[in-house]
XYZ file of C-alpha atoms in Angstrom:
728
model
C 323.307 10.527 132.535
C 323.480 14.273 133.385
C 320.589 14.339 135.880
C 321.738 11.183 137.612
C 325.306 12.440 137.750
C 324.305 15.803 139.176
C 322.322 14.075 141.918
C 325.178 11.672 142.628
C 327.679 14.536 142.762
C 325.499 16.370 145.260
C 325.461 13.324 147.568
C 329.235 13.011 147.164
C 329.690 16.631 148.272
C 327.488 16.035 151.288
C 329.349 12.828 152.162
C 332.670 14.677 152.103
C 331.247 17.440 154.294
C 329.902 14.982 156.874
C 333.189 13.080 156.815
C 335.088 16.278 157.525
C 332.801 17.053 160.467
C 333.116 13.519 161.849
C 329.449 12.635 161.330
C 329.976 9.014 160.276
C 326.283 8.131 160.257
C 325.286 10.878 157.845
C 328.331 10.198 155.677
C 327.242 6.565 155.396
C 323.698 7.671 154.586
C 324.957 9.917 151.774
C 327.206 7.164 150.388
C 324.250 4.788 150.305
C 321.986 7.353 148.632
C 324.688 8.158 146.066
C 324.993 4.486 145.106
C 321.237 4.271 144.733
C 321.074 7.376 142.552
C 323.790 6.021 140.254
C 321.486 3.124 139.433
C 318.411 5.235 138.696
C 319.107 6.275 135.109
C 317.441 3.199 133.655
C 317.127 4.465 130.076
C 320.747 5.544 130.053
C 321.864 2.267 131.647
C 319.880 0.344 129.023
C 321.665 2.254 126.269
C 325.018 1.407 127.868
C 324.068 -2.268 128.036
C 323.085 -2.294 124.369
C 326.222 -0.526 123.173
C 329.304 -2.432 122.051
C 331.518 -0.463 124.449
C 330.794 -1.896 127.887
C 333.629 -0.143 129.704
C 331.388 2.716 130.888
C 328.855 0.242 132.250
C 331.576 -1.736 134.018
C 332.901 1.474 135.571
C 329.397 2.366 136.747
C 328.957 -0.988 138.554
C 332.393 -0.652 140.148
C 331.552 2.839 141.344
C 328.250 1.719 142.844
C 329.902 -1.244 144.568
C 332.541 1.008 146.099
C 329.953 3.447 147.444
C 327.826 0.669 148.934
C 330.942 -0.679 150.661
C 331.850 2.719 152.091
C 328.298 3.118 153.343
C 328.427 -0.335 154.961
C 331.679 0.432 156.753
C 330.183 3.643 158.130
C 327.052 1.886 159.335
C 329.185 -0.753 161.094
C 331.127 1.993 162.876
C 327.971 3.432 164.442
C 326.457 0.000 165.147
C 323.676 0.025 162.548
C 324.225 -3.604 161.554
C 321.014 -4.036 159.588
C 321.799 -1.089 157.325
C 325.387 -2.280 157.044
C 324.297 -5.760 156.046
C 322.009 -4.601 153.255
C 324.671 -2.188 152.013
C 327.198 -5.045 151.817
C 324.579 -7.134 150.025
C 323.977 -4.408 147.427
C 327.721 -4.148 146.864
C 327.905 -7.923 146.385
C 325.231 -7.793 143.703
C 327.313 -5.244 141.819
C 330.397 -7.468 142.017
C 328.312 -10.449 140.939
C 327.301 -8.550 137.804
C 330.959 -7.842 136.978
C 331.610 -11.521 136.283
C 333.987 -14.366 137.166
C 337.035 -12.205 137.879
C 335.106 -10.656 140.773
C 333.805 -13.938 142.177
C 336.101 -13.798 145.220
C 335.162 -10.207 145.912
C 331.458 -11.057 145.601
C 331.861 -14.050 147.918
C 333.727 -12.130 150.626
C 331.322 -9.181 150.430
C 328.369 -11.569 150.787
C 330.077 -13.013 153.843
C 330.278 -9.594 155.481
C 326.635 -8.925 154.573
C 325.543 -12.251 156.073
C 327.503 -11.578 159.260
C 325.898 -8.163 159.783
C 322.375 -9.282 158.903
C 322.689 -12.294 161.198
C 323.814 -10.005 164.015
C 320.748 -7.840 163.352
C 318.453 -10.877 163.448
C 317.481 -10.572 159.773
C 317.693 -14.255 158.851
C 315.994 -13.822 155.508
C 318.580 -11.214 154.510
C 321.375 -13.447 155.786
C 319.994 -16.290 153.664
C 319.967 -14.120 150.541
C 323.556 -13.024 151.143
C 324.772 -16.592 151.680
C 322.855 -17.771 148.604
C 324.388 -15.122 146.320
C 327.816 -15.898 147.779
C 327.397 -19.577 146.993
C 326.173 -18.825 143.485
C 329.215 -16.650 142.874
C 331.413 -19.718 143.292
C 329.580 -21.734 140.644
C 331.943 -24.125 138.931
C 330.027 -24.515 135.691
C 331.033 -21.033 134.483
C 334.621 -20.954 135.721
C 337.749 -22.837 134.782
C 339.884 -24.657 137.305
C 339.200 -26.976 140.191
C 335.731 -26.945 141.806
C 335.455 -24.650 144.810
C 334.199 -26.529 147.870
C 333.019 -23.353 149.625
C 329.866 -23.020 147.527
C 328.337 -26.020 149.260
C 328.982 -24.519 152.686
C 327.476 -21.175 151.634
C 324.334 -22.790 150.234
C 323.949 -24.873 153.381
C 324.184 -21.721 155.503
C 321.629 -20.054 153.223
C 319.198 -22.953 153.626
C 319.542 -22.882 157.420
C 319.042 -19.104 157.531
C 315.909 -19.322 155.382
C 314.512 -22.027 157.625
C 315.195 -19.859 160.673
C 313.372 -16.992 158.949
C 310.395 -19.284 158.239
C 310.944 -18.929 154.500
C 310.562 -22.555 153.378
C 310.321 -21.789 149.666
C 313.695 -20.037 149.678
C 315.123 -22.905 151.742
C 313.916 -25.363 149.101
C 315.445 -23.186 146.389
C 318.810 -23.256 148.174
C 318.628 -27.053 148.459
C 317.676 -27.453 144.792
C 320.574 -25.204 143.810
C 322.829 -27.381 145.943
C 321.635 -30.482 144.087
C 322.177 -28.861 140.683
C 325.657 -27.658 141.603
C 326.559 -31.024 143.112
C 325.505 -32.752 139.914
C 327.333 -30.283 137.684
C 330.537 -30.044 139.686
C 331.130 -33.751 140.146
C 332.237 -33.157 143.742
C 329.766 -35.677 145.126
C 328.572 -39.123 144.185
C 325.337 -39.659 142.294
C 323.493 -40.890 145.364
C 324.336 -37.704 147.271
C 323.071 -35.236 144.676
C 320.051 -37.385 143.870
C 319.134 -37.518 147.555
C 319.529 -33.748 147.828
C 317.299 -33.236 144.781
C 314.587 -35.522 146.182
C 314.636 -33.639 149.495
C 314.513 -30.275 147.692
C 311.512 -31.209 145.550
C 309.635 -32.580 148.563
C 310.441 -29.438 150.564
C 309.229 -27.162 147.784
C 305.912 -28.960 147.398
C 305.301 -28.677 151.140
C 306.072 -24.959 151.061
C 304.286 -24.063 147.825
C 300.814 -23.475 149.367
C 302.231 -20.392 151.116
C 303.025 -18.668 147.807
C 300.794 -15.946 146.437
C 298.619 -16.994 143.527
C 299.463 -16.829 140.703
C 302.573 -14.671 140.286
C 304.813 -16.033 143.037
C 303.859 -19.610 142.237
C 304.696 -19.252 138.566
C 308.034 -17.553 139.270
C 309.094 -20.201 141.755
C 307.744 -23.083 139.682
C 309.942 -21.909 136.856
C 313.086 -21.050 138.797
C 313.090 -23.822 141.388
C 311.350 -26.718 139.676
C 311.378 -26.249 135.903
C 314.948 -25.007 135.586
C 316.327 -27.384 138.197
C 314.513 -30.344 136.684
C 315.837 -29.494 133.226
C 319.440 -29.640 134.435
C 319.004 -32.709 136.613
C 317.105 -34.637 133.938
C 319.963 -34.134 131.514
C 322.493 -35.174 134.156
C 320.480 -38.227 135.144
C 320.280 -39.580 131.612
C 324.062 -39.501 131.319
C 324.524 -41.540 134.495
C 321.854 -44.192 133.934
C 324.336 -47.047 133.694
C 325.901 -46.295 137.066
C 322.886 -45.146 139.105
C 319.855 -47.074 137.835
C 320.199 -49.674 140.606
C 320.276 -47.026 143.339
C 317.009 -46.963 145.356
C 316.963 -43.153 145.142
C 316.907 -43.376 141.335
C 313.221 -44.324 141.067
C 312.170 -41.599 143.522
C 314.062 -38.956 141.593
C 312.818 -40.065 138.159
C 309.251 -39.897 139.479
C 309.669 -36.451 141.017
C 311.484 -35.038 137.994
C 308.600 -36.292 135.849
C 305.722 -35.172 138.064
C 306.854 -31.989 139.824
C 306.828 -29.697 136.752
C 303.478 -30.994 135.523
C 300.018 -29.506 135.930
C 301.437 -26.049 136.609
C 299.447 -23.395 134.779
C 302.262 -21.515 133.082
C 299.843 -20.736 130.268
C 296.350 -19.331 130.715
C 297.710 -16.370 132.704
C 294.437 -14.511 132.300
C 292.627 -17.483 133.788
C 295.003 -17.502 136.747
C 294.516 -13.783 137.295
C 290.739 -14.202 137.229
C 290.890 -17.023 139.754
C 293.200 -15.061 142.029
C 290.944 -11.993 141.856
C 287.911 -14.070 142.833
C 289.771 -15.738 145.682
C 290.960 -12.409 147.055
C 287.542 -10.796 146.695
C 285.797 -13.656 148.475
C 288.221 -13.806 151.410
C 287.948 -10.752 153.678
C 291.039 -11.618 155.722
C 293.154 -11.837 152.589
C 291.642 -8.678 151.127
C 292.453 -6.737 154.300
C 296.017 -8.038 154.340
C 296.608 -7.132 150.703
C 295.216 -3.646 151.283
C 297.479 -3.186 154.298
C 300.426 -4.388 152.246
C 299.593 -1.872 149.544
C 299.436 0.948 152.112
C 302.768 -0.041 153.692
C 304.430 -0.262 150.276
C 303.240 3.247 149.449
C 304.442 4.454 152.855
C 307.870 2.902 152.254
C 308.218 4.692 148.925
C 307.319 8.015 150.535
C 309.762 7.477 153.425
C 312.610 6.757 151.043
C 311.880 9.935 149.127
C 311.655 11.943 152.346
C 314.979 10.585 153.596
C 316.679 11.394 150.330
C 315.266 14.936 150.352
C 316.142 15.424 154.021
C 319.745 14.419 153.405
C 320.061 16.770 150.428
C 318.549 19.706 152.332
C 320.692 19.047 155.439
C 317.865 18.373 157.887
C 318.891 17.802 161.516
C 320.434 14.391 162.131
C 317.752 13.492 164.669
C 315.005 14.071 162.088
C 316.743 11.882 159.519
C 317.391 9.155 162.086
C 313.716 9.247 163.073
C 312.747 8.749 159.442
C 315.259 5.906 159.134
C 313.757 4.255 162.204
C 310.315 4.650 160.614
C 311.624 2.982 157.462
C 313.027 0.060 159.473
C 309.688 -0.367 161.240
C 307.945 -0.189 157.870
C 310.199 -2.940 156.475
C 309.475 -5.033 159.546
C 305.750 -4.476 159.094
C 305.924 -5.528 155.444
C 307.803 -8.683 156.417
C 305.147 -9.474 159.020
C 302.353 -8.882 156.488
C 304.175 -11.195 154.094
C 304.161 -13.962 156.680
C 300.471 -13.425 157.406
C 299.653 -13.546 153.686
C 301.633 -16.774 153.376
C 299.708 -18.298 156.261
C 296.409 -17.185 154.735
C 297.321 -18.869 151.462
C 298.058 -22.069 153.358
C 294.550 -21.866 154.793
C 293.027 -21.199 151.371
C 294.881 -24.173 149.959
C 293.201 -26.274 152.617
C 289.767 -24.612 152.665
C 289.179 -23.968 148.950
C 290.822 -26.895 147.150
C 288.409 -26.755 144.222
C 289.652 -23.266 143.353
C 293.294 -24.024 143.975
C 292.886 -26.949 141.553
C 292.103 -24.396 138.844
C 295.684 -23.194 139.109
C 297.718 -26.347 139.605
C 297.693 -29.904 140.848
C 299.916 -31.123 143.670
C 302.201 -34.031 142.730
C 301.473 -37.361 144.388
C 303.740 -40.261 145.264
C 303.599 -43.593 143.394
C 302.105 -45.142 146.529
C 299.316 -42.542 146.608
C 298.618 -43.121 142.930
C 298.449 -46.888 143.416
C 295.586 -46.512 145.896
C 293.338 -45.058 143.176
C 294.354 -47.305 140.270
C 292.019 -50.144 139.376
C 292.888 -53.668 138.300
C 294.198 -53.774 134.745
C 295.311 -50.124 134.710
C 298.824 -48.765 134.215
C 299.884 -45.132 134.537
C 302.762 -44.085 132.247
C 304.300 -40.698 133.002
C 306.953 -38.983 130.890
C 309.466 -36.171 131.251
C 310.833 -35.219 127.845
C 314.563 -35.420 127.242
C 315.605 -35.742 123.602
C 316.751 -39.266 122.878
C 315.876 -40.633 126.318
C 312.691 -39.354 128.005
C 312.253 -40.238 131.666
C 309.448 -42.766 132.020
C 307.570 -44.070 135.065
C 305.157 -47.013 134.863
C 302.863 -47.571 137.858
C 300.274 -50.321 138.363
C 298.336 -51.287 141.483
C 301.215 -53.495 142.634
C 304.355 -52.296 140.847
C 306.228 -49.054 140.161
C 309.206 -48.842 137.822
C 311.239 -45.882 136.598
C 313.751 -45.583 133.806
C 314.594 -44.035 130.466
C 312.894 -44.541 127.116
C 316.153 -44.544 125.190
C 316.278 -44.127 121.438
C 313.252 -41.816 121.097
C 314.139 -38.960 118.760
C 312.699 -35.460 118.655
C 312.063 -35.958 114.925
C 309.737 -38.893 115.638
C 307.784 -36.945 118.254
C 307.462 -33.836 116.073
C 306.358 -35.723 112.956
C 303.781 -37.725 114.902
C 302.373 -34.621 116.639
C 302.175 -32.707 113.361
C 300.349 -35.619 111.759
C 297.690 -35.788 114.425
C 297.132 -32.016 114.373
C 296.626 -32.271 110.600
C 294.260 -35.203 111.023
C 296.558 -37.606 109.209
C 297.682 -41.145 109.875
C 300.899 -41.646 111.801
C 303.868 -41.290 109.409
C 305.806 -44.401 108.508
C 308.398 -44.199 111.280
C 310.333 -47.177 112.525
C 307.790 -49.038 114.705
C 310.574 -49.936 117.098
C 310.922 -46.273 118.090
C 307.297 -46.179 119.203
C 307.880 -49.442 121.060
C 310.856 -47.967 122.899
C 308.701 -45.017 123.924
C 305.970 -47.206 125.436
C 308.247 -49.823 126.993
C 307.216 -53.167 128.419
C 303.614 -53.332 129.610
C 302.651 -56.057 132.137
C 300.540 -58.837 130.635
C 297.516 -58.207 132.875
C 297.078 -54.575 131.763
C 294.224 -53.504 129.488
C 294.071 -49.737 130.200
C 296.862 -47.169 129.775
C 296.603 -43.767 131.473
C 299.297 -41.621 129.865
C 300.781 -38.346 131.113
C 302.925 -36.850 128.317
C 305.307 -33.901 128.371
C 306.714 -31.361 125.909
C 306.995 -32.843 122.387
C 304.920 -35.847 123.456
C 301.867 -33.694 124.233
C 300.350 -33.909 120.769
C 301.278 -37.515 120.049
C 298.476 -39.667 118.514
C 298.870 -42.387 121.125
C 296.021 -44.504 119.813
C 297.755 -44.734 116.406
C 301.117 -45.950 117.744
C 301.893 -49.617 117.079
C 301.289 -51.920 120.023
C 304.538 -52.847 121.830
C 303.177 -56.312 122.675
C 304.754 -58.914 120.299
C 301.594 -61.016 120.232
C 299.575 -58.005 119.057
C 302.088 -56.552 116.619
C 299.425 -55.972 113.957
C 297.324 -53.819 116.280
C 297.651 -50.157 117.167
C 297.986 -49.063 120.778
C 294.380 -47.854 120.705
C 293.162 -51.217 119.411
C 295.097 -53.169 122.026
C 294.456 -50.928 125.073
C 291.882 -48.522 126.409
C 293.605 -45.115 126.527
C 293.233 -41.808 128.343
C 295.432 -38.762 128.856
C 295.989 -36.906 132.125
C 298.141 -33.814 132.730
C 299.703 -35.434 135.829
C 299.229 -38.320 138.230
C 297.779 -35.899 140.770
C 294.943 -35.053 138.371
C 293.824 -38.690 138.181
C 293.947 -39.051 141.950
C 291.977 -35.828 142.374
C 289.294 -36.962 139.928
C 288.811 -40.299 141.653
C 289.053 -39.207 145.274
C 286.748 -36.236 144.723
C 284.151 -38.271 142.881
C 283.631 -41.700 144.434
C 281.046 -43.463 142.302
C 278.649 -44.364 145.112
C 278.548 -40.805 146.426
C 277.819 -38.990 143.158
C 274.540 -37.142 143.172
C 271.911 -37.931 140.608
C 271.972 -35.216 137.946
C 268.998 -33.037 137.026
C 269.534 -33.821 133.354
C 270.864 -36.999 131.788
C 271.972 -34.867 128.833
C 272.471 -31.215 127.996
C 273.683 -30.268 124.537
C 274.726 -26.687 123.806
C 275.341 -25.591 120.216
C 276.560 -22.278 118.843
C 277.332 -21.898 115.151
C 279.487 -18.815 115.751
C 277.727 -16.751 113.110
C 279.902 -14.529 110.954
C 281.149 -15.471 107.501
C 282.013 -19.068 108.374
C 279.308 -20.511 110.645
C 279.333 -24.125 111.769
C 276.617 -25.709 109.629
C 275.968 -28.930 111.547
C 276.228 -28.075 115.264
C 272.501 -27.522 115.793
C 271.762 -30.798 114.058
C 274.409 -32.476 116.223
C 272.860 -31.684 119.615
C 269.274 -32.113 118.398
C 270.022 -35.521 116.883
C 271.911 -36.651 119.982
C 269.009 -35.763 122.260
C 266.356 -37.195 119.928
C 268.157 -40.451 119.170
C 269.564 -41.293 122.592
C 267.627 -39.452 125.302
C 264.100 -38.977 123.998
C 262.644 -41.643 126.278
C 264.763 -40.801 129.319
C 264.247 -38.217 132.066
C 265.654 -34.719 131.942
C 267.307 -34.314 128.540
C 267.653 -30.900 126.893
C 269.457 -29.218 124.032
C 270.117 -25.540 123.398
C 270.671 -24.605 119.770
C 272.362 -21.439 118.560
C 269.276 -19.289 119.059
C 268.997 -20.308 122.717
C 272.636 -20.937 123.704
C 272.697 -17.855 125.948
C 270.403 -19.668 128.379
C 273.282 -21.960 129.343
C 275.157 -19.243 131.232
C 271.940 -17.799 132.623
C 270.638 -20.997 134.207
C 273.644 -23.302 134.760
C 273.312 -27.064 134.609
C 273.613 -30.414 136.341
C 274.043 -33.004 133.603
C 275.311 -36.517 133.277
C 276.679 -35.678 129.807
C 277.404 -32.028 128.983
C 277.921 -31.684 125.233
C 279.425 -28.535 123.628
C 279.281 -28.152 119.838
C 280.950 -24.818 119.116
C 284.158 -23.019 118.230
C 287.079 -23.357 120.677
C 290.066 -21.060 121.144
C 292.886 -20.767 123.709
C 290.800 -18.418 125.829
C 287.659 -20.541 125.923
C 284.508 -21.599 124.073
C 282.196 -19.525 121.864
C 278.807 -20.081 123.495
C 277.010 -16.877 122.561
C 275.582 -15.233 119.465
C 277.215 -11.888 120.178
C 280.816 -13.099 119.925
C 281.410 -13.330 123.690
C 283.754 -16.153 124.637
C 283.174 -18.232 127.758
C 286.182 -18.992 129.970
C 286.229 -21.679 132.649
C 286.247 -19.061 135.405
C 282.926 -17.772 134.082
C 281.448 -21.076 135.254
C 282.687 -20.872 138.835
C 279.953 -21.549 141.337
C 277.912 -18.509 142.298
C 274.747 -18.292 144.438
C 271.828 -19.766 142.558
C 273.878 -20.969 139.586
C 276.086 -24.029 139.263
C 277.664 -25.901 136.386
C 278.071 -29.616 137.027
C 278.594 -32.668 134.844
C 279.920 -36.215 134.929
C 281.422 -36.236 131.420
C 282.174 -33.420 128.959
C 281.966 -33.903 125.190
C 283.589 -31.128 123.134
C 283.326 -31.769 119.402
C 284.664 -28.411 118.226
C 287.931 -28.070 116.323
C 291.121 -28.245 118.385
C 289.238 -28.061 121.692
C 292.080 -29.940 123.356
C 294.972 -28.039 121.775
C 295.394 -24.667 123.434
C 299.087 -23.890 123.061
C 301.715 -24.288 120.388
C 304.466 -24.222 122.987
C 306.187 -27.479 123.835
C 306.129 -27.068 127.618
C 302.605 -25.780 127.980
C 300.399 -26.686 130.909
C 298.751 -29.596 129.147
C 295.318 -28.878 127.724
C 294.883 -26.030 130.184
C 291.331 -24.892 129.406
C 290.026 -28.456 129.150
C 291.483 -29.334 132.544
C 290.005 -26.157 133.993
C 286.586 -27.099 132.612
C 286.880 -30.518 134.228
C 287.698 -28.954 137.581
C 285.002 -26.272 137.415
C 282.207 -28.654 136.420
C 283.340 -31.520 138.634
C 283.493 -33.791 135.589
C 285.639 -36.909 135.729
C 286.571 -36.866 132.042
C 286.358 -34.845 128.851
C 286.298 -36.046 125.248
C 288.124 -33.530 123.048
C 290.018 -33.159 119.788
C 293.582 -32.017 119.367
C 293.061 -31.320 115.634
C 290.654 -29.527 113.351
C 287.483 -31.529 112.714
C 285.206 -31.472 109.646
C 281.948 -29.864 110.726
C 279.765 -32.871 109.868
C 282.121 -35.341 111.574
C 280.943 -34.133 114.977
C 277.405 -35.311 114.244
C 278.533 -38.846 113.448
C 281.108 -39.125 116.212
C 278.694 -37.824 118.864
C 276.077 -40.364 117.762
C 278.492 -43.298 117.868
C 280.109 -42.215 121.142
C 276.821 -41.699 122.991
C 275.398 -44.999 121.739
C 278.451 -46.754 123.212
C 278.352 -44.727 126.427
C 274.694 -45.618 126.976
C 274.745 -49.080 125.429
C 271.637 -48.184 123.427
C 270.543 -50.468 120.608
C 269.091 -48.379 117.788
C 267.718 -49.402 114.436
C 271.005 -48.898 112.599
C 272.859 -50.709 109.787
C 275.662 -51.557 112.251
C 275.889 -53.333 115.575
C 276.109 -51.245 118.722
C 277.527 -52.280 122.122
C 275.145 -54.438 124.097
C 276.006 -52.732 127.370
C 277.092 -49.228 128.498
C 280.822 -48.598 128.148
C 283.061 -46.331 130.220
C 284.144 -43.123 128.500
C 287.515 -44.279 127.127
C 286.086 -47.540 125.822
C 283.219 -45.631 124.232
C 285.621 -43.300 122.404
C 287.696 -46.237 121.141
C 284.570 -48.063 119.931
C 283.260 -44.932 118.189
C 286.557 -44.376 116.395
C 286.832 -47.941 115.189
C 283.192 -47.983 114.098
C 283.526 -44.707 112.203
C 286.626 -45.729 110.249
C 284.850 -48.888 109.053
C 281.511 -47.232 108.293
C 280.157 -47.133 104.743
C 279.198 -43.740 103.338
C 275.616 -44.836 102.720
C 275.359 -45.955 106.359
C 276.657 -42.617 107.617
C 273.801 -40.917 105.749
C 271.347 -42.467 108.213
C 272.826 -40.195 110.913
C 273.923 -37.028 109.072
C 271.371 -35.055 107.089
C 272.107 -32.650 104.230
C 275.800 -33.464 103.847
C 277.153 -34.088 100.347
C 280.727 -34.920 101.343
C 280.727 -37.837 103.790
C 284.144 -39.390 104.494
C 283.832 -41.375 107.745
C 286.900 -43.517 106.983
C 289.132 -40.486 106.485
C 291.479 -39.937 109.508
C 290.313 -36.326 109.812
C 286.864 -37.711 110.701
C 287.605 -40.494 113.154
C 291.104 -39.999 114.610
C 291.188 -36.600 116.395
C 289.236 -37.427 119.553
C 290.691 -38.671 122.824
C 289.888 -38.723 126.540
C 291.357 -36.376 129.136
C 290.797 -37.626 132.667
C 289.460 -40.834 134.172
C 289.063 -43.567 131.517
C 286.531 -45.396 133.717
C 284.193 -42.410 134.049
C 280.486 -43.017 133.473
C 277.383 -40.858 133.730
C 275.129 -40.921 136.764
C 272.035 -40.474 134.632
C 269.014 -38.285 135.141
């Protein structure tokens, strides 16, 4: 690092000169600048980190730590406690990098940093120093007896963050305390479980202040996702001793619900939503512009100070620039607090847009208020061999572990459903252990899966009820899937049945064959047949075939049933002839154009499967479409679907949804069914349909296989199973 070294050597010469003249302040300034310069050769540092010989890199961190310490001591001498505190903190970070043998040095240096920053009134800085000091004493990476001081340091960090009005950091400190309590074994199960419950509650209360989407994603991962992963594993090992503790149920629920419905995927969608929010809110736009200006000013001040020190400017000039930098840092901190407060207001004033990004967890009691008689919510948090499971009805709430559920079972079942196959011949008892005991008065299951359970063909699992052992879960119960309990509550509280407006159209079908070398051959027939067969005599029914599909985005819609027959990909739906994909944010309300629906029907391949990752935000684009359109439910497929199958499924589903009696070779429901019941009826009808009967619905198809699983099994409901259409 020749350039870096030459710069560092120059600051060392200046430091020695100022020391000889007794100018402690300028000596400290040069020491601090030298330490900073030693860390600026990023490409060279990267090469050191990648080399097998780490001694040079270790020496570099030691040298930086020593210079930061010398700078801190000088700043203390002249009473500049804020500068001293941050210098001590930088030194502590260097010692923290050096590993366990420097844990004591890191801890003591953090203590000095916290003392100085507290004296300067910088409570956020004090919190950071205490937090790093506590982390340095982690017992999970060091041999020997647990060190009790880490708890005290984390407690001081939490208090400092609270005093600084930084509730997210305070929640992070508390969650870290819970994780370290659980790992160290220094406290009983009830103590660390109580701490974890308090931490998760505190984080959810503070989360609205975080910038969308970057800060939310970072903190969701570091505070919730990582903490939950550790605590879930710890909880499953202590089930025998803690399952009777009243805190147990609260923690199982929070560990299951807190990580859910966070949009870790769909980053482009989050960025679009954030950009629209910022553009539409003048106060936020002004704050972000001011923040950008102050950040640029800070960078310039730092460069000016460094140049002034090198060129031996008068001390008064350098001190004036330092004072300007301190005021700049204070201004940035103040802007940060104003931005946080503005986000709290946005969370309150624009909930429909915030819902595009995530859904706030609810308590079991809040969920119970929106459940109907006969319904049970089953929420999971994956943990190989023993997923956490919560079962909530209108009157009961239980939490526990679904022991004996292997990753192999979950993977094989998910792969089968994505391939459109029947559930493999696993031990039925494993599926029964996953579901658990369902109360006798339940007829509807609302399931919130996680990780490996996301792609499970729930309707194909064997029923856990002994009296119905010959039935599948889908034959015994009405089923729907929700990303989280908060999603169900949002759907039902935002859309009370009596208050729903009458739609302009009872039905709108939009088809796009995609063009190219492999067009969808039956999508135009699908929407035309659906309109003709089921809505011809009703008010306000329309279909847009491939030639006219562009009109959908131009005019918007207000439909009881909004039906898309098109290609689907992770970034959206293909609803144009020119290859332009439509994302949910493209449908956000704008003056003169809205997109509203009661129920969405998406018959395209894999419309409900937007990520191959295990811990994806479940069915992200589908959930976003539900939120944007105000729909209560969507019917989608998690697998590839034969092109012609969409025509038959749409016909059967809509006939059940409307309760229409057509001149068909099979019996249709004699009354309208809710969306989940309609899907179940359509699936069962399709699998029992004769090929010659299917020909009465599908024209010009030579390969009809309605009984094949690839035709009838892929579809399921996301959202409210009791959703119905308001009509035209």
